[in-house]
Short mmCIF file of C-alpha atoms in Angstrom, two decimals:
data_model
loop_
_atom_site.label_atom_id
_atom_site.label_comp_id
_atom_site.label_asym_id
_atom_site.label_seq_id
_atom_site.Cartn_x
_atom_site.Cartn_y
_atom_site.Cartn_z
CA MET A 1 173.60 -171.47 140.12
CA SER A 2 173.92 -168.04 138.48
CA VAL A 3 177.20 -167.11 136.82
CA ILE A 4 180.01 -166.11 139.18
CA THR A 5 181.45 -162.60 138.80
CA LEU A 6 184.88 -161.21 139.64
CA GLY A 7 183.22 -159.32 142.49
CA ASP A 8 181.77 -162.59 143.83
CA MET A 9 185.24 -164.12 143.87
CA SER A 10 186.70 -161.12 145.70
CA ARG A 11 183.96 -161.25 148.34
CA TYR A 12 184.41 -164.99 148.76
CA LEU A 13 188.16 -164.60 149.29
CA ARG A 14 187.55 -161.86 151.84
CA CYS A 15 185.16 -164.01 153.90
CA PRO A 16 183.67 -167.29 152.59
CA TYR A 17 181.09 -167.42 155.37
CA GLU A 18 179.79 -163.89 154.82
CA PHE A 19 179.65 -164.58 151.08
CA GLN A 20 177.53 -167.70 151.58
CA LEU A 21 175.16 -165.89 153.97
CA ASP A 22 174.72 -162.99 151.55
CA ARG A 23 174.21 -165.35 148.61
CA ARG A 24 171.57 -167.38 150.44
CA SER A 25 169.73 -164.30 151.74
CA GLY A 26 170.01 -162.33 148.50
CA VAL A 27 171.05 -159.27 150.53
CA TRP A 28 174.53 -158.03 149.59
CA ARG A 29 176.15 -155.96 152.30
CA ILE A 30 178.91 -153.51 151.41
CA THR A 31 181.51 -151.60 153.37
CA ALA A 32 181.69 -147.81 153.43
CA GLY A 33 184.82 -148.07 151.27
CA GLU A 34 182.94 -150.16 148.71
CA CYS A 35 180.13 -147.59 148.74
CA MET A 36 182.66 -144.89 147.86
CA ASP A 37 184.28 -147.04 145.18
CA MET A 38 180.92 -147.88 143.59
CA SER A 39 179.84 -144.25 143.62
CA VAL A 40 183.07 -143.09 141.95
CA ARG A 41 182.79 -145.89 139.39
CA ASP A 42 179.15 -144.98 138.60
CA ALA A 43 180.15 -141.36 137.95
CA ILE A 44 183.06 -142.43 135.75
CA MET A 45 181.01 -144.91 133.73
CA ALA A 46 178.35 -142.25 133.10
CA SER A 47 181.07 -139.84 131.95
CA GLU A 48 182.68 -142.50 129.74
CA GLN A 49 179.32 -143.26 128.13
CA ARG A 50 178.87 -139.54 127.48
CA ARG A 51 182.32 -139.35 125.92
CA LEU A 52 181.69 -142.41 123.77
CA THR A 53 178.52 -140.91 122.30
CA THR A 54 179.43 -137.20 122.17
CA GLY A 55 183.25 -137.17 122.14
CA LYS A 56 183.42 -135.24 125.43
CA PRO A 57 183.28 -136.41 129.08
CA MET A 58 180.96 -134.87 131.66
CA ASP A 59 181.91 -131.51 133.08
CA HIS A 60 182.97 -131.26 136.72
CA ASP A 61 179.58 -130.30 138.17
CA ALA A 62 177.69 -133.03 136.32
CA ALA A 63 180.20 -135.71 137.36
CA MET A 64 180.06 -134.63 141.02
CA SER A 65 176.28 -134.60 140.98
CA PHE A 66 176.28 -138.14 139.62
CA TYR A 67 178.77 -139.17 142.34
CA TRP A 68 176.58 -137.79 145.13
CA ASP A 69 173.40 -139.32 143.74
CA SER A 70 175.14 -142.69 143.54
CA TRP A 71 176.46 -142.35 147.11
CA ASP A 72 172.92 -141.73 148.39
CA ARG A 73 171.70 -144.79 146.47
CA HIS A 74 174.38 -147.20 147.73
CA PHE A 75 174.82 -145.96 151.31
CA PRO A 76 171.72 -147.75 152.75
CA ASP A 77 173.45 -151.07 151.88
CA VAL A 78 176.49 -150.30 154.07
CA PHE A 79 176.90 -152.66 157.01
CA PRO A 80 177.77 -152.09 159.76
CA PRO A 81 176.29 -148.58 159.48
CA ALA A 82 179.00 -145.93 159.09
CA THR A 83 178.80 -142.66 160.99
CA ASP A 84 182.02 -140.77 160.14
CA THR A 85 182.22 -140.79 156.35
CA ALA A 86 183.34 -137.22 155.62
CA GLY A 87 186.94 -138.19 154.85
CA LEU A 88 185.85 -141.05 152.62
CA ILE A 89 183.42 -138.83 150.72
CA ARG A 90 186.13 -136.20 150.14
CA PHE A 91 188.51 -138.89 148.88
CA GLY A 92 185.86 -140.06 146.42
CA GLU A 93 185.44 -136.50 145.16
CA ARG A 94 189.20 -136.30 144.64
CA CYS A 95 189.08 -139.54 142.63
CA VAL A 96 186.41 -138.11 140.34
CA ASP A 97 188.45 -134.91 139.95
CA ASN A 98 191.56 -136.90 139.05
CA TYR A 99 189.62 -138.98 136.53
CA LEU A 100 188.48 -135.82 134.76
CA ARG A 101 192.07 -134.56 134.78
CA ILE A 102 193.91 -137.66 133.49
CA SER A 103 191.29 -139.27 131.23
CA SER A 104 192.17 -139.02 127.56
CA PRO A 105 190.06 -136.49 125.62
CA ASP A 106 190.37 -138.63 122.47
CA ALA A 107 187.60 -141.23 122.28
CA ARG A 108 188.32 -142.48 118.76
CA ASP A 109 189.95 -145.72 119.97
CA VAL A 110 187.28 -146.50 122.59
CA VAL A 111 185.07 -149.36 121.43
CA ALA A 112 183.20 -150.12 124.67
CA VAL A 113 182.73 -148.86 128.23
CA GLY A 114 181.34 -150.80 131.15
CA VAL A 115 181.44 -153.96 129.04
CA SER A 116 181.04 -157.45 130.52
CA GLY A 117 181.18 -160.93 129.06
CA THR A 118 181.18 -164.57 130.07
CA LEU A 119 184.48 -166.44 129.95
CA ALA A 120 184.39 -170.24 129.75
CA LEU A 121 186.68 -172.04 132.20
CA ASP A 122 187.82 -175.63 132.63
CA GLY A 123 185.25 -178.13 133.86
CA GLY A 124 182.31 -176.41 132.17
CA ARG A 125 182.47 -173.49 134.61
CA GLU A 126 182.04 -169.81 133.75
CA VAL A 127 183.00 -166.44 135.15
CA LEU A 128 181.56 -163.05 134.23
CA VAL A 129 184.33 -160.51 133.64
CA ALA A 130 183.77 -156.75 133.59
CA MET A 131 185.95 -154.06 132.01
CA ASP A 132 185.72 -150.32 132.63
CA SER A 133 186.72 -149.51 129.06
CA VAL A 134 188.28 -151.20 126.04
CA ARG A 135 190.26 -149.33 123.41
CA VAL A 136 191.49 -150.78 120.14
CA ASN A 137 194.30 -149.51 117.94
CA GLY A 138 195.11 -151.91 115.12
CA PRO A 139 195.80 -155.39 116.52
CA THR A 140 196.30 -154.05 120.06
CA ALA A 141 193.48 -153.72 122.57
CA THR A 142 193.85 -151.86 125.86
CA VAL A 143 191.74 -152.85 128.86
CA CYS A 144 191.42 -150.00 131.35
CA ARG A 145 190.53 -150.26 135.02
CA TYR A 146 189.84 -147.27 137.26
CA VAL A 147 191.08 -147.82 140.81
CA CYS A 148 190.19 -145.73 143.86
CA ASP A 149 193.67 -146.20 145.28
CA PRO A 150 196.24 -143.62 146.39
CA GLY A 151 199.11 -146.04 145.82
CA ILE A 152 201.37 -146.66 142.86
CA ARG A 153 202.49 -150.17 141.90
CA SER A 154 205.01 -151.39 139.38
CA SER A 155 204.13 -152.78 135.96
CA ASP A 156 205.64 -156.15 136.93
CA GLU A 157 203.40 -156.43 139.99
CA LEU A 158 200.30 -155.37 138.09
CA ALA A 159 201.01 -157.76 135.21
CA SER A 160 200.15 -160.61 137.63
CA ASP A 161 196.66 -159.22 138.40
CA ARG A 162 194.41 -162.27 137.88
CA ASP A 163 191.20 -160.30 137.35
CA MET A 164 192.75 -158.21 134.59
CA ALA A 165 194.33 -161.32 133.08
CA LEU A 166 190.85 -162.86 132.79
CA CYS A 167 189.61 -159.68 131.13
CA ALA A 168 192.53 -159.82 128.69
CA ARG A 169 191.70 -163.41 127.80
CA TRP A 170 188.10 -162.46 127.08
CA VAL A 171 189.24 -159.60 124.83
CA LEU A 172 191.55 -161.89 122.85
CA SER A 173 188.68 -164.31 122.25
CA ASN A 174 186.00 -161.76 121.40
CA ILE A 175 187.54 -158.79 119.58
CA ARG A 176 188.22 -159.69 115.98
CA GLY A 177 191.76 -159.03 114.82
CA CYS A 178 193.11 -158.52 118.33
CA THR A 179 196.45 -160.28 118.87
CA ARG A 180 197.88 -158.24 121.75
CA VAL A 181 196.40 -156.80 124.93
CA ARG A 182 197.68 -153.95 127.04
CA LEU A 183 196.44 -153.54 130.61
CA ARG A 184 196.04 -150.04 132.02
CA TRP A 185 195.31 -149.03 135.60
CA GLU A 186 194.37 -145.46 136.43
CA PHE A 187 194.97 -144.85 140.15
CA LEU A 188 192.48 -142.11 140.87
CA GLY A 189 193.67 -141.39 144.40
CA SER A 190 197.04 -140.22 143.12
CA GLY A 191 196.05 -139.26 139.58
CA THR A 192 198.61 -141.60 137.97
CA ALA A 193 198.40 -144.42 135.43
CA THR A 194 200.43 -147.60 134.86
CA GLU A 195 200.40 -150.02 131.92
CA ALA A 196 201.62 -153.59 131.43
CA SER A 197 201.43 -156.22 128.70
CA ALA A 198 199.08 -159.17 129.22
CA ARG A 199 201.12 -162.39 129.19
CA MET A 200 199.62 -165.66 127.98
CA SER A 201 201.16 -167.61 130.87
CA VAL A 202 199.46 -165.32 133.39
CA MET A 203 196.14 -165.55 131.54
CA GLU A 204 196.24 -169.35 131.52
CA GLY A 205 197.18 -169.44 135.20
CA ALA A 206 194.35 -167.03 136.06
CA MET A 207 191.83 -169.21 134.22
CA SER A 208 192.96 -172.34 136.07
CA TYR A 209 192.85 -170.49 139.42
CA ALA A 210 189.37 -169.08 138.68
CA SER A 211 188.05 -172.52 137.70
CA ASP A 212 189.20 -174.01 141.01
CA LEU A 213 187.82 -171.07 142.98
CA VAL A 214 184.42 -171.20 141.28
CA ALA A 215 184.23 -174.92 142.05
#
């Protein structure tokens, strides 16, 4: 069996039967909302890569063009077929706009964007974690996740996010000199950001939960 990803686990929790059918057929269906989320994320990752190499993110027109190209690429995978997507498309454009507005112009602390790595779990199992960006300042690393979400949640609630806890555990094991991890969520629907400290108890609980779920 190929390695399980965080996305696989989310799809399984949403509907185990649909997940098994998609896995057996090799055809992964997505919702219109997931199409929008993937398109926004593609535009952001391209901009983050540009910033990492040049020190500056994409300009507005380039980011929007990347968003639309990505939408056209992912939309054929939407099932059931969506007909009224205008509102969803506009929301995705707003998310890209908000990313360009709230993203830090200083890329000196950014060490990786769109990074993924395999995390070993109990019982010889593995999960592939993915991080939108990782920044390092001294012994502290910050894992950032971009969320197409208009809501705002408290730091206490977010500190229990299992997916981010798994990412934090990977960072602690793989970034030399890192002894502390901050978790940062940028809610692109509202243009706000929230941070929380990664707690060891939550990381250990997330690893145990993921091991059972993978099994």
